[in-house]
Coordinates of C-alpha atoms and ligand atoms in Angstrom, one line a residue:
M819 CA 12.6 10.4 1.9
E820 CA 9.0 9.0 1.8
L821 CA 8.2 11.2 -1.1
N822 CA 11.1 10.9 -3.5
P823 CA 9.5 8.9 -6.3
F824 CA 12.6 7.0 -7.3
E825 CA 13.3 6.0 -3.7
I826 CA 9.7 4.8 -3.7
A827 CA 10.1 2.8 -6.9
K828 CA 13.2 1.2 -5.5
K829 CA 11.4 0.3 -2.2
Q830 CA 8.6 -1.3 -4.2
I831 CA 11.3 -3.5 -5.9
D832 CA 12.7 -4.5 -2.5
I833 CA 9.2 -5.4 -1.3
V834 CA 8.5 -7.7 -4.3
A835 CA 12.1 -9.1 -4.3
K836 CA 11.6 -10.3 -0.7
E837 CA 8.1 -11.7 -1.4
M838 CA 9.3 -13.7 -4.4
G839 CA 12.8 -14.5 -3.3
L840 CA 14.3 -12.7 -6.3
D841 CA 18.0 -13.3 -7.3
P842 CA 19.9 -10.4 -5.6
N843 CA 21.9 -9.8 -8.8
I844 CA 18.6 -9.1 -10.6
T845 CA 17.3 -7.0 -7.8
K846 CA 20.5 -4.9 -8.1
Y847 CA 20.0 -4.5 -11.8
L848 CA 16.3 -3.5 -11.6
K849 CA 17.1 -0.7 -9.1
R850 CA 19.3 1.1 -11.7
I851 CA 18.2 2.8 -14.9
E852 CA 19.9 2.0 -18.2
R853 CA 20.5 5.5 -19.3
A854 CA 19.4 9.2 -18.7
L855 CA 20.0 12.2 -20.9
I856 CA 19.7 15.7 -19.5
V857 CA 19.4 18.5 -22.1
S858 CA 19.4 22.3 -21.9
I859 CA 16.7 23.8 -24.1
P860 CA 17.4 27.4 -25.0
I861 CA 14.3 29.3 -26.3
M862 CA 14.2 32.8 -27.6
M863 CA 10.9 34.0 -26.0
D864 CA 8.3 36.2 -27.8
D865 CA 9.6 39.2 -25.8
G866 CA 13.2 38.7 -27.0
R867 CA 14.5 37.2 -23.7
L868 CA 16.5 34.0 -23.8
Q869 CA 15.2 31.3 -21.4
I870 CA 16.8 28.0 -20.8
F871 CA 14.7 25.0 -19.8
E872 CA 15.9 21.6 -18.6
G873 CA 14.6 18.4 -20.2
Y874 CA 15.1 14.7 -19.4
R875 CA 14.7 11.3 -21.2
V876 CA 15.3 8.2 -19.2
H877 CA 15.4 4.5 -20.2
H878 CA 14.9 2.2 -17.2
S879 CA 15.0 -1.2 -19.0
T880 CA 14.9 -2.2 -22.7
V881 CA 15.5 -5.9 -21.9
R882 CA 12.0 -6.8 -23.3
G883 CA 12.0 -4.3 -26.2
P884 CA 12.3 -0.6 -27.2
G885 CA 11.5 1.9 -24.5
K886 CA 8.0 3.3 -24.2
G887 CA 6.7 6.1 -22.0
G888 CA 5.2 9.5 -21.8
L889 CA 6.5 13.0 -21.9
R890 CA 5.5 15.3 -19.0
F891 CA 5.7 19.2 -19.0
S892 CA 5.5 20.4 -15.5
P893 CA 7.4 22.8 -13.2
D894 CA 7.9 19.9 -10.7
V895 CA 9.6 17.6 -13.2
N896 CA 13.0 16.4 -12.0
L897 CA 15.4 13.6 -12.8
D898 CA 14.3 11.3 -9.9
E899 CA 10.6 11.7 -10.9
V900 CA 11.4 10.8 -14.5
K901 CA 13.5 7.8 -13.4
A902 CA 10.6 6.5 -11.2
L903 CA 8.1 7.0 -14.0
A904 CA 10.4 5.1 -16.4
T905 CA 10.7 2.3 -13.9
W906 CA 7.0 2.0 -13.5
M907 CA 6.6 1.8 -17.3
T908 CA 8.9 -1.2 -17.4
W909 CA 6.5 -3.1 -15.0
K910 CA 3.5 -1.9 -16.9
C911 CA 4.6 -3.1 -20.3
S912 CA 5.8 -6.4 -18.8
L913 CA 2.5 -7.0 -16.9
L914 CA 0.6 -6.5 -20.2
K915 CA 3.1 -8.8 -22.1
L916 CA 3.9 -5.9 -24.5
P917 CA 7.2 -6.3 -26.2
L918 CA 8.4 -3.0 -24.9
G919 CA 10.6 -1.6 -22.1
G920 CA 10.2 1.3 -19.7
A921 CA 11.1 4.9 -20.5
K922 CA 9.9 8.4 -19.6
G923 CA 10.7 12.1 -20.4
G924 CA 10.0 15.5 -19.0
I925 CA 10.7 19.2 -19.3
C926 CA 10.7 21.4 -16.2
V927 CA 8.3 24.1 -17.4
N928 CA 4.8 25.5 -16.8
P929 CA 3.3 25.3 -20.3
R930 CA 0.5 27.6 -19.3
E931 CA 3.1 30.4 -19.2
L932 CA 4.2 29.9 -22.8
S933 CA 2.6 31.1 -26.0
K934 CA 1.8 28.4 -28.6
K935 CA 4.9 29.5 -30.7
E936 CA 7.2 29.2 -27.6
L937 CA 5.7 25.8 -26.8
E938 CA 6.3 24.5 -30.3
K939 CA 9.9 25.8 -30.2
L940 CA 10.5 24.1 -26.8
T941 CA 9.1 20.8 -28.1
R942 CA 11.1 20.8 -31.3
R943 CA 14.4 21.8 -29.6
Y944 CA 13.9 19.1 -26.9
T945 CA 13.3 16.5 -29.7
V946 CA 16.5 17.4 -31.4
G947 CA 18.3 17.2 -28.0
I948 CA 17.1 13.6 -27.4
I949 CA 17.0 12.5 -31.1
N950 CA 19.8 9.9 -30.8
I951 CA 18.0 8.0 -28.0
I952 CA 14.4 7.9 -29.5
G953 CA 13.0 6.2 -32.6
P954 CA 10.7 3.3 -33.4
D955 CA 13.4 0.7 -32.5
I956 CA 14.8 2.6 -29.5
D957 CA 12.3 4.5 -27.5
V958 CA 8.8 5.8 -28.4
P959 CA 7.4 8.8 -26.4
A960 CA 3.7 9.5 -25.8
P961 CA 1.6 12.1 -24.0
D962 CA 1.5 12.5 -20.3
V963 CA 0.7 15.4 -17.9
N964 CA 0.3 18.7 -19.9
T965 CA 1.3 17.1 -23.3
N966 CA -1.1 16.2 -26.0
A967 CA -1.6 15.1 -29.6
Q968 CA -0.4 18.4 -31.0
I969 CA 2.9 18.1 -29.1
M970 CA 3.3 14.5 -30.4
A971 CA 2.7 15.9 -34.0
W972 CA 5.6 18.4 -33.5
I973 CA 7.9 15.7 -32.2
M974 CA 7.0 13.4 -35.1
D975 CA 7.6 16.2 -37.6
T976 CA 11.0 17.3 -36.1
Y977 CA 12.2 13.7 -36.0
S978 CA 11.1 13.1 -39.6
M979 CA 12.7 16.3 -40.9
N980 CA 16.0 15.3 -39.4
K981 CA 15.8 11.8 -40.8
G982 CA 14.7 12.9 -44.2
R983 CA 11.6 10.7 -44.3
S984 CA 8.3 10.5 -42.5
V985 CA 8.6 8.4 -39.3
P986 CA 5.2 8.2 -37.7
G987 CA 6.2 5.4 -35.3
V988 CA 8.6 7.6 -33.4
V989 CA 5.7 8.7 -31.0
T990 CA 2.2 7.6 -30.1
G991 CA -0.8 9.6 -29.2
K992 CA -0.5 11.5 -32.5
P993 CA -3.5 13.0 -34.3
V994 CA -5.2 10.3 -36.4
E995 CA -4.6 12.3 -39.5
I996 CA -0.8 11.7 -39.3
G997 CA -0.7 8.1 -38.1
G998 CA -2.4 8.2 -34.7
S999 CA -4.8 5.6 -33.6
V1000 CA -8.5 5.9 -32.9
G1001 CA -9.2 5.3 -29.3
R1002 CA -5.8 6.4 -28.0
N1003 CA -7.3 9.5 -26.3
S1004 CA -9.8 7.6 -24.3
A1005 CA -7.6 4.5 -23.8
T1006 CA -6.4 5.1 -20.2
G1007 CA -9.9 5.9 -19.1
M1008 CA -11.3 2.8 -21.0
G1009 CA -8.7 0.6 -19.4
L1010 CA -9.6 1.9 -15.9
Y1011 CA -13.2 1.3 -16.7
Y1012 CA -12.7 -2.3 -17.8
I1013 CA -10.6 -3.0 -14.6
I1014 CA -13.0 -1.5 -12.1
D1015 CA -15.9 -3.3 -13.8
A1016 CA -14.1 -6.6 -13.4
M1017 CA -13.1 -5.8 -9.8
C1018 CA -16.7 -5.0 -8.9
E1019 CA -17.7 -8.3 -10.4
K1020 CA -15.2 -10.1 -8.1
L1021 CA -16.5 -8.2 -5.1
K1022 CA -20.1 -9.1 -6.2
T1023 CA -21.2 -5.5 -6.3
K1024 CA -22.7 -3.6 -9.2
L1025 CA -20.5 -0.9 -10.6
E1026 CA -23.5 1.4 -11.4
T1027 CA -24.4 1.6 -7.7
Q1028 CA -21.0 2.9 -6.6
S1029 CA -20.3 6.5 -5.6
I1030 CA -17.1 7.9 -7.1
I1031 CA -14.6 10.6 -6.4
V1032 CA -12.0 11.6 -9.0
Q1033 CA -8.9 13.7 -8.3
G1034 CA -7.5 15.3 -11.5
F1035 CA -9.8 16.1 -14.4
G1036 CA -7.5 15.9 -17.4
N1037 CA -7.2 13.1 -19.9
V1038 CA -7.3 10.3 -17.4
G1039 CA -9.6 11.7 -14.8
G1040 CA -12.0 13.3 -17.4
W1041 CA -12.4 10.1 -19.3
I1042 CA -13.0 7.8 -16.3
A1043 CA -15.4 10.3 -14.8
K1044 CA -17.4 10.4 -18.1
L1045 CA -17.4 6.6 -18.5
L1046 CA -18.6 6.0 -14.9
Y1047 CA -21.2 8.8 -15.1
E1048 CA -22.6 7.3 -18.3
R1049 CA -22.7 3.9 -16.6
G1050 CA -25.0 5.5 -14.0
C1051 CA -22.5 5.9 -11.1
K1052 CA -22.9 9.0 -8.9
I1053 CA -19.8 11.2 -9.2
L1054 CA -19.7 12.9 -5.8
A1055 CA -16.6 15.0 -6.4
I1056 CA -13.9 15.9 -8.9
S1057 CA -10.9 18.2 -8.8
D1058 CA -8.1 19.8 -10.8
I1059 CA -5.1 21.8 -9.8
S1060 CA -7.3 24.8 -8.8
G1061 CA -9.4 22.8 -6.3
G1062 CA -12.5 20.5 -6.3
L1063 CA -16.3 20.5 -6.6
Y1064 CA -18.5 18.4 -4.4
N1065 CA -22.2 17.5 -4.7
P1066 CA -23.7 14.7 -2.6
E1067 CA -26.5 14.4 -5.3
G1068 CA -23.8 13.8 -8.0
L1069 CA -22.1 16.2 -10.4
E1070 CA -23.1 16.8 -14.0
I1071 CA -19.9 15.5 -15.6
E1072 CA -20.7 16.4 -19.2
K1073 CA -21.2 20.1 -18.4
L1074 CA -18.0 20.1 -16.3
L1075 CA -16.0 18.5 -19.2
D1076 CA -17.3 21.2 -21.6
W1077 CA -16.1 23.8 -19.1
T1078 CA -12.6 22.4 -18.5
Q1079 CA -12.0 21.5 -22.1
Q1080 CA -12.4 25.2 -23.0
G1081 CA -9.3 25.8 -20.7
N1082 CA -11.2 26.9 -17.6
F1083 CA -10.4 25.8 -14.0
L1084 CA -13.0 24.0 -11.9
K1085 CA -12.8 26.6 -9.1
D1086 CA -14.3 29.2 -11.6
Y1087 CA -17.4 27.0 -12.5
K1088 CA -20.8 28.3 -11.5
I1089 CA -21.5 26.9 -8.1
D1090 CA -25.3 26.0 -8.1
K1091 CA -25.7 23.2 -5.7
N1092 CA -22.0 22.3 -5.9
K1093 CA -19.6 23.0 -3.0
L1094 CA -16.0 24.1 -3.5
I1095 CA -13.6 21.9 -1.7
T1096 CA -9.8 21.6 -1.6
N1097 CA -7.9 18.6 -2.9
T1098 CA -7.1 17.6 0.7
E1099 CA -10.8 17.6 1.6
L1100 CA -11.6 15.7 -1.6
L1101 CA -9.3 12.8 -0.8
A1102 CA -10.9 12.6 2.7
T1103 CA -14.5 12.5 1.5
K1104 CA -16.5 9.3 1.9
C1105 CA -17.2 7.3 -1.3
D1106 CA -17.1 3.8 -2.6
I1107 CA -14.4 4.3 -5.3
L1108 CA -11.6 6.9 -5.1
V1109 CA -9.7 7.5 -8.4
P1110 CA -6.5 9.5 -7.9
A1111 CA -5.8 10.7 -11.5
A1112 CA -3.5 13.7 -11.1
L1113 CA 0.0 13.2 -9.8
E1114 CA 2.2 10.9 -7.6
N1115 CA 2.3 11.0 -3.7
Q1116 CA -1.3 12.0 -3.0
I1117 CA -2.0 9.2 -0.5
T1118 CA 0.8 9.2 2.1
L1119 CA 1.3 8.5 5.8
E1120 CA 0.0 12.0 6.5
N1121 CA -3.5 11.5 5.1
V1122 CA -3.9 7.7 4.8
N1123 CA -6.0 7.5 7.9
D1124 CA -8.5 10.0 6.5
I1125 CA -9.3 7.9 3.4
K1126 CA -12.9 6.6 3.6
C1127 CA -13.4 4.5 0.5
K1128 CA -13.6 0.8 -0.3
I1129 CA -11.5 0.8 -3.5
I1130 CA -8.7 3.0 -4.8
L1131 CA -8.4 2.8 -8.5
E1132 CA -5.0 4.4 -9.4
G1133 CA -5.4 6.5 -12.6
A1134 CA -2.2 8.4 -11.9
N1135 CA 1.2 6.9 -11.7
G1136 CA 2.5 6.5 -8.1
P1137 CA -0.3 8.2 -6.2
T1138 CA 0.1 6.0 -3.1
T1139 CA 3.4 5.6 -1.1
P1140 CA 4.5 2.2 0.1
E1141 CA 3.9 3.1 3.8
A1142 CA 0.3 4.2 3.0
D1143 CA -0.2 1.1 0.9
R1144 CA 0.6 -1.2 3.9
I1145 CA -2.0 0.7 6.0
L1146 CA -4.7 0.5 3.3
F1147 CA -4.1 -3.2 2.9
D1148 CA -4.4 -3.8 6.7
K1149 CA -7.7 -1.8 6.7
G1150 CA -9.1 -3.9 3.9
I1151 CA -9.2 -1.1 1.3
H1152 CA -8.5 -2.6 -2.1
V1153 CA -5.8 -0.6 -4.1
I1154 CA -5.8 -1.4 -7.8
P1155 CA -2.3 -0.5 -8.7
D1156 CA -1.2 2.0 -11.3
I1157 CA 0.8 -0.5 -13.3
L1158 CA -2.4 -2.5 -13.9
A1159 CA -5.2 0.1 -13.6
N1160 CA -3.9 2.8 -15.9
A1161 CA -2.1 0.5 -18.4
G1162 CA -4.8 1.1 -21.1
G1163 CA -2.9 4.1 -22.3
V1164 CA 0.3 2.2 -23.1
C1165 CA -1.7 -0.7 -24.5
V1166 CA -3.4 1.4 -27.2
S1167 CA 0.0 3.2 -27.7
Y1168 CA 1.4 -0.2 -28.5
F1169 CA -1.5 -0.7 -31.0
E1170 CA -0.7 2.6 -32.6
Y1171 CA 3.0 1.7 -32.9
V1172 CA 2.0 -1.7 -34.5
Q1173 CA -0.4 0.1 -36.9
D1174 CA 2.3 2.7 -37.9
I1175 CA 4.9 0.0 -38.6
R1176 CA 2.4 -2.1 -40.7
A1177 CA 0.8 1.1 -42.2
Y1178 CA -2.6 -0.6 -41.7
F1179 CA -5.2 1.0 -39.3
W1180 CA -7.8 -0.6 -37.1
D1181 CA -11.3 0.6 -36.3
L1182 CA -12.5 1.7 -32.8
D1183 CA -14.3 -1.6 -32.2
R1184 CA -11.1 -3.6 -32.7
I1185 CA -9.1 -1.3 -30.6
N1186 CA -11.5 -1.5 -27.6
R1187 CA -12.0 -5.2 -28.0
E1188 CA -8.3 -6.0 -28.0
L1189 CA -7.7 -3.5 -25.2
K1190 CA -10.4 -5.2 -23.0
R1191 CA -8.9 -8.6 -23.8
I1192 CA -5.4 -7.6 -22.7
M1193 CA -6.5 -5.7 -19.6
I1194 CA -8.8 -8.4 -18.3
E1195 CA -6.2 -11.1 -18.9
A1196 CA -3.7 -9.1 -16.8
F1197 CA -6.4 -8.4 -14.2
E1198 CA -7.3 -12.1 -13.8
D1199 CA -3.6 -13.0 -13.4
V1200 CA -3.1 -10.3 -10.8
Y1201 CA -6.3 -11.1 -8.9
N1202 CA -5.6 -14.8 -8.7
I1203 CA -2.1 -14.3 -7.2
H1204 CA -3.5 -11.7 -4.8
K1205 CA -6.1 -14.2 -3.6
E1206 CA -3.8 -17.3 -3.5
R1207 CA -1.1 -15.6 -1.5
N1208 CA -3.3 -13.0 0.4
I1209 CA -1.0 -10.2 -0.7
P1210 CA -1.9 -6.7 -2.0
L1211 CA -2.9 -6.4 -5.6
R1212 CA 0.2 -4.3 -6.2
T1213 CA 2.6 -6.9 -4.9
A1214 CA 0.8 -9.5 -7.0
A1215 CA 1.1 -7.3 -10.1
Y1216 CA 4.8 -6.7 -9.4
I1217 CA 5.5 -10.4 -9.0
I1218 CA 4.2 -11.1 -12.5
A1219 CA 5.9 -8.1 -14.1
V1220 CA 9.3 -8.6 -12.4
S1221 CA 9.3 -12.3 -13.1
R1222 CA 9.0 -11.7 -16.8
I1223 CA 11.8 -9.1 -16.7
A1224 CA 14.0 -11.5 -14.7
K1225 CA 13.3 -14.2 -17.2
A1226 CA 14.3 -12.0 -20.2
F1227 CA 17.4 -10.9 -18.4
D1228 CA 18.3 -14.5 -17.7
L1229 CA 17.8 -15.5 -21.3
R1230 CA 19.7 -12.6 -22.8
G1231 CA 22.6 -12.7 -20.3
I1232 CA 25.0 -9.9 -19.6
F1233 CA 26.9 -8.5 -22.5
P1234 CA 29.8 -9.0 -23.2
Ligands
NAD1089 P1 -3.5 15.9 -17.8 O1 -2.4 17.0 -17.9 O2 -4.4 15.7 -18.9 O3 -4.4 16.1 -16.4 C1 -3.9 16.3 -15.2 C2 -5.0 16.8 -14.3 O4 -4.5 16.8 -12.9 C3 -5.5 18.2 -14.6 O5 -6.9 18.3 -14.3 C4 -4.7 19.0 -13.5 O6 -5.3 20.2 -13.2 C5 -4.7 18.1 -12.3 N1 -3.7 18.4 -11.4 C6 -2.4 18.7 -11.6 N2 -1.8 18.9 -10.4 C7 -2.7 18.7 -9.4 C8 -2.7 18.7 -8.0 N3 -1.6 19.0 -7.3 N4 -3.8 18.4 -7.3 C9 -5.0 18.0 -8.0 N5 -5.0 18.0 -9.3 C10 -3.9 18.3 -10.0 O7 -2.7 14.6 -17.4 P2 -3.1 13.0 -17.6 O8 -2.6 12.6 -18.9 O9 -4.6 12.9 -17.3 O10 -2.3 12.3 -16.5 C11 -2.7 12.2 -15.1 C12 -2.0 11.1 -14.4 O11 -2.2 9.9 -15.1 C13 -0.4 11.2 -14.4 O12 0.0 10.6 -13.2 C14 0.0 10.4 -15.6 O13 1.4 10.0 -15.5 C15 -1.0 9.3 -15.5 N6 -1.2 8.5 -16.8 C16 -1.5 9.2 -17.9 C17 -1.8 8.4 -19.0 C18 -2.2 9.0 -20.3 O14 -2.5 8.3 -21.3 N7 -2.4 10.3 -20.4 C19 -1.6 7.0 -19.0 C20 -1.2 6.4 -17.8 C21 -1.0 7.2 -16.7

C-alpha cells in the first residue's frame, strides 16, 4: 500500500486538502483521472516472433490547458504508476503557472532488449494507438525514463504522416533540427541547479562547499551532477541501475558522463580510487545534498532513518513516500519536492511548444533566462508559505498548485 504511486498521489491530495480546508467536492475531483487509454502494441520482432506490449496514456486534469507529460519505457510501467505521474504533472504545470494540464504515458518494455528497428516500430504503433488523444491542443508527450529525442522524432513523424501535414507541436524534447528547442536536454538539470542555489542562499550556505550524492545518472542525474561539479561541489557518489561509485575525495564527473553516454554501466567503470557501492548504501551515505534522480519510492519507511543529508533535492518524480516525508520534516531535513525541483523540464517543454506554434525560435540565453525567472518565482512563493506556516516545502507547493486548479475548476464549472 505504501508503495502504490497512485495511492501515494491521492494521499498527498488528502494531506494538502486538510491543510488548506479544500472543498470536499474538489478533493473528490482531484483524486480521479480524466481519462486513461490502454493499448496493445503488436510488434513483429526481428526473429519473426510476434510480441505484444501494453502501453498507456493518461490525462489527469486538463482544466488549465492541454495535457503535458512524459513517456516512459520501462518493464515496471503500470497503469497506477502512469496515473500518479500524470497527477504530479498537473501540480507541476500549475505551480509554474503554465497553461497546461497533467498527462503521462508509458509502455511496459525493457528497451535495452529491442533492436533499433523494433524500438522504432514500437514507438510508431503506440503513437497510432493513442493518436486520438494527443495533439498540440489535446496532450503533448515528452521524454521521460528511457525515452529520448529520437523517440520524440518518430512520434512527431508518425502523427504528421497520419494528419497529412507536419505537426511539430505534438511532442516536445524533439531534436532541434525538426522543431526542438535548444536547452531542452539540460532543462531539468538546470532547473534543479537554480532551485538548489536559491535554497542554499536561504540557508546562508555556499552551494560550492556542499557535498553531493546523486542517484540515477541519466538525463536528470547526469546534468545536475555535471552542473554541480562545474560549480565546484564535491560529488561523493553517483549510481545507475547497475550500482554506484563512491569516492570521498570526489568523483570525476566528466569522465563518468563520457563512459555512460557510450551506453556503459557504472559498475563496469575502472575502479581506481572509487569504491563500488549498492543503491541502498548510496542513499545511506552521509552528504550535504542528496539528489534522488532515478525512480519513485526510493526513500520509504524502510530506509528513511538511514538518510544522513541536510537537503533532499527531488530530481525524480515521487522518490519520497508521504510517511518518509513526515519523518524527514520532523528531523529537520529539507525536502525540495519534485513538483518544484524538477519542473525545469516541463518549463522548457512549454517554451518548445510555444516556439513550435509561433514557428519562431529562441536562443539558449533566452531559454535559460526565462527558465530561471519562472523557477525562482515559484521557489520564492513556495518558500514563503513554508516559512509562514511552518509546513513542509511539499505541502506549501501543493497548496499553491491545488489552489490554482481549484480556482480554474470553480470558474469553468461542471459541464453540462
Ligand atoms: P533516464 O532514463 O535518462 O535515466 C534514469 C537513470 O536512473 C539511469 O541512470 C538508470 O540507470 C537509473 N536507474 C533506473 N532504475 C534505477 C534503480 N532502480 N536504481 C538506481 N538507478 C536506477 O531518465 P531521466 O529522464 O533522467 O528521468 C529520471 C527521473 O526524473 C524520473 O523519475 C523522471 O520521471 C524524472 N524526470 C525527468 C525529466 C526529464 O526531463 N527527463 C523531467 C522531470 C522529471
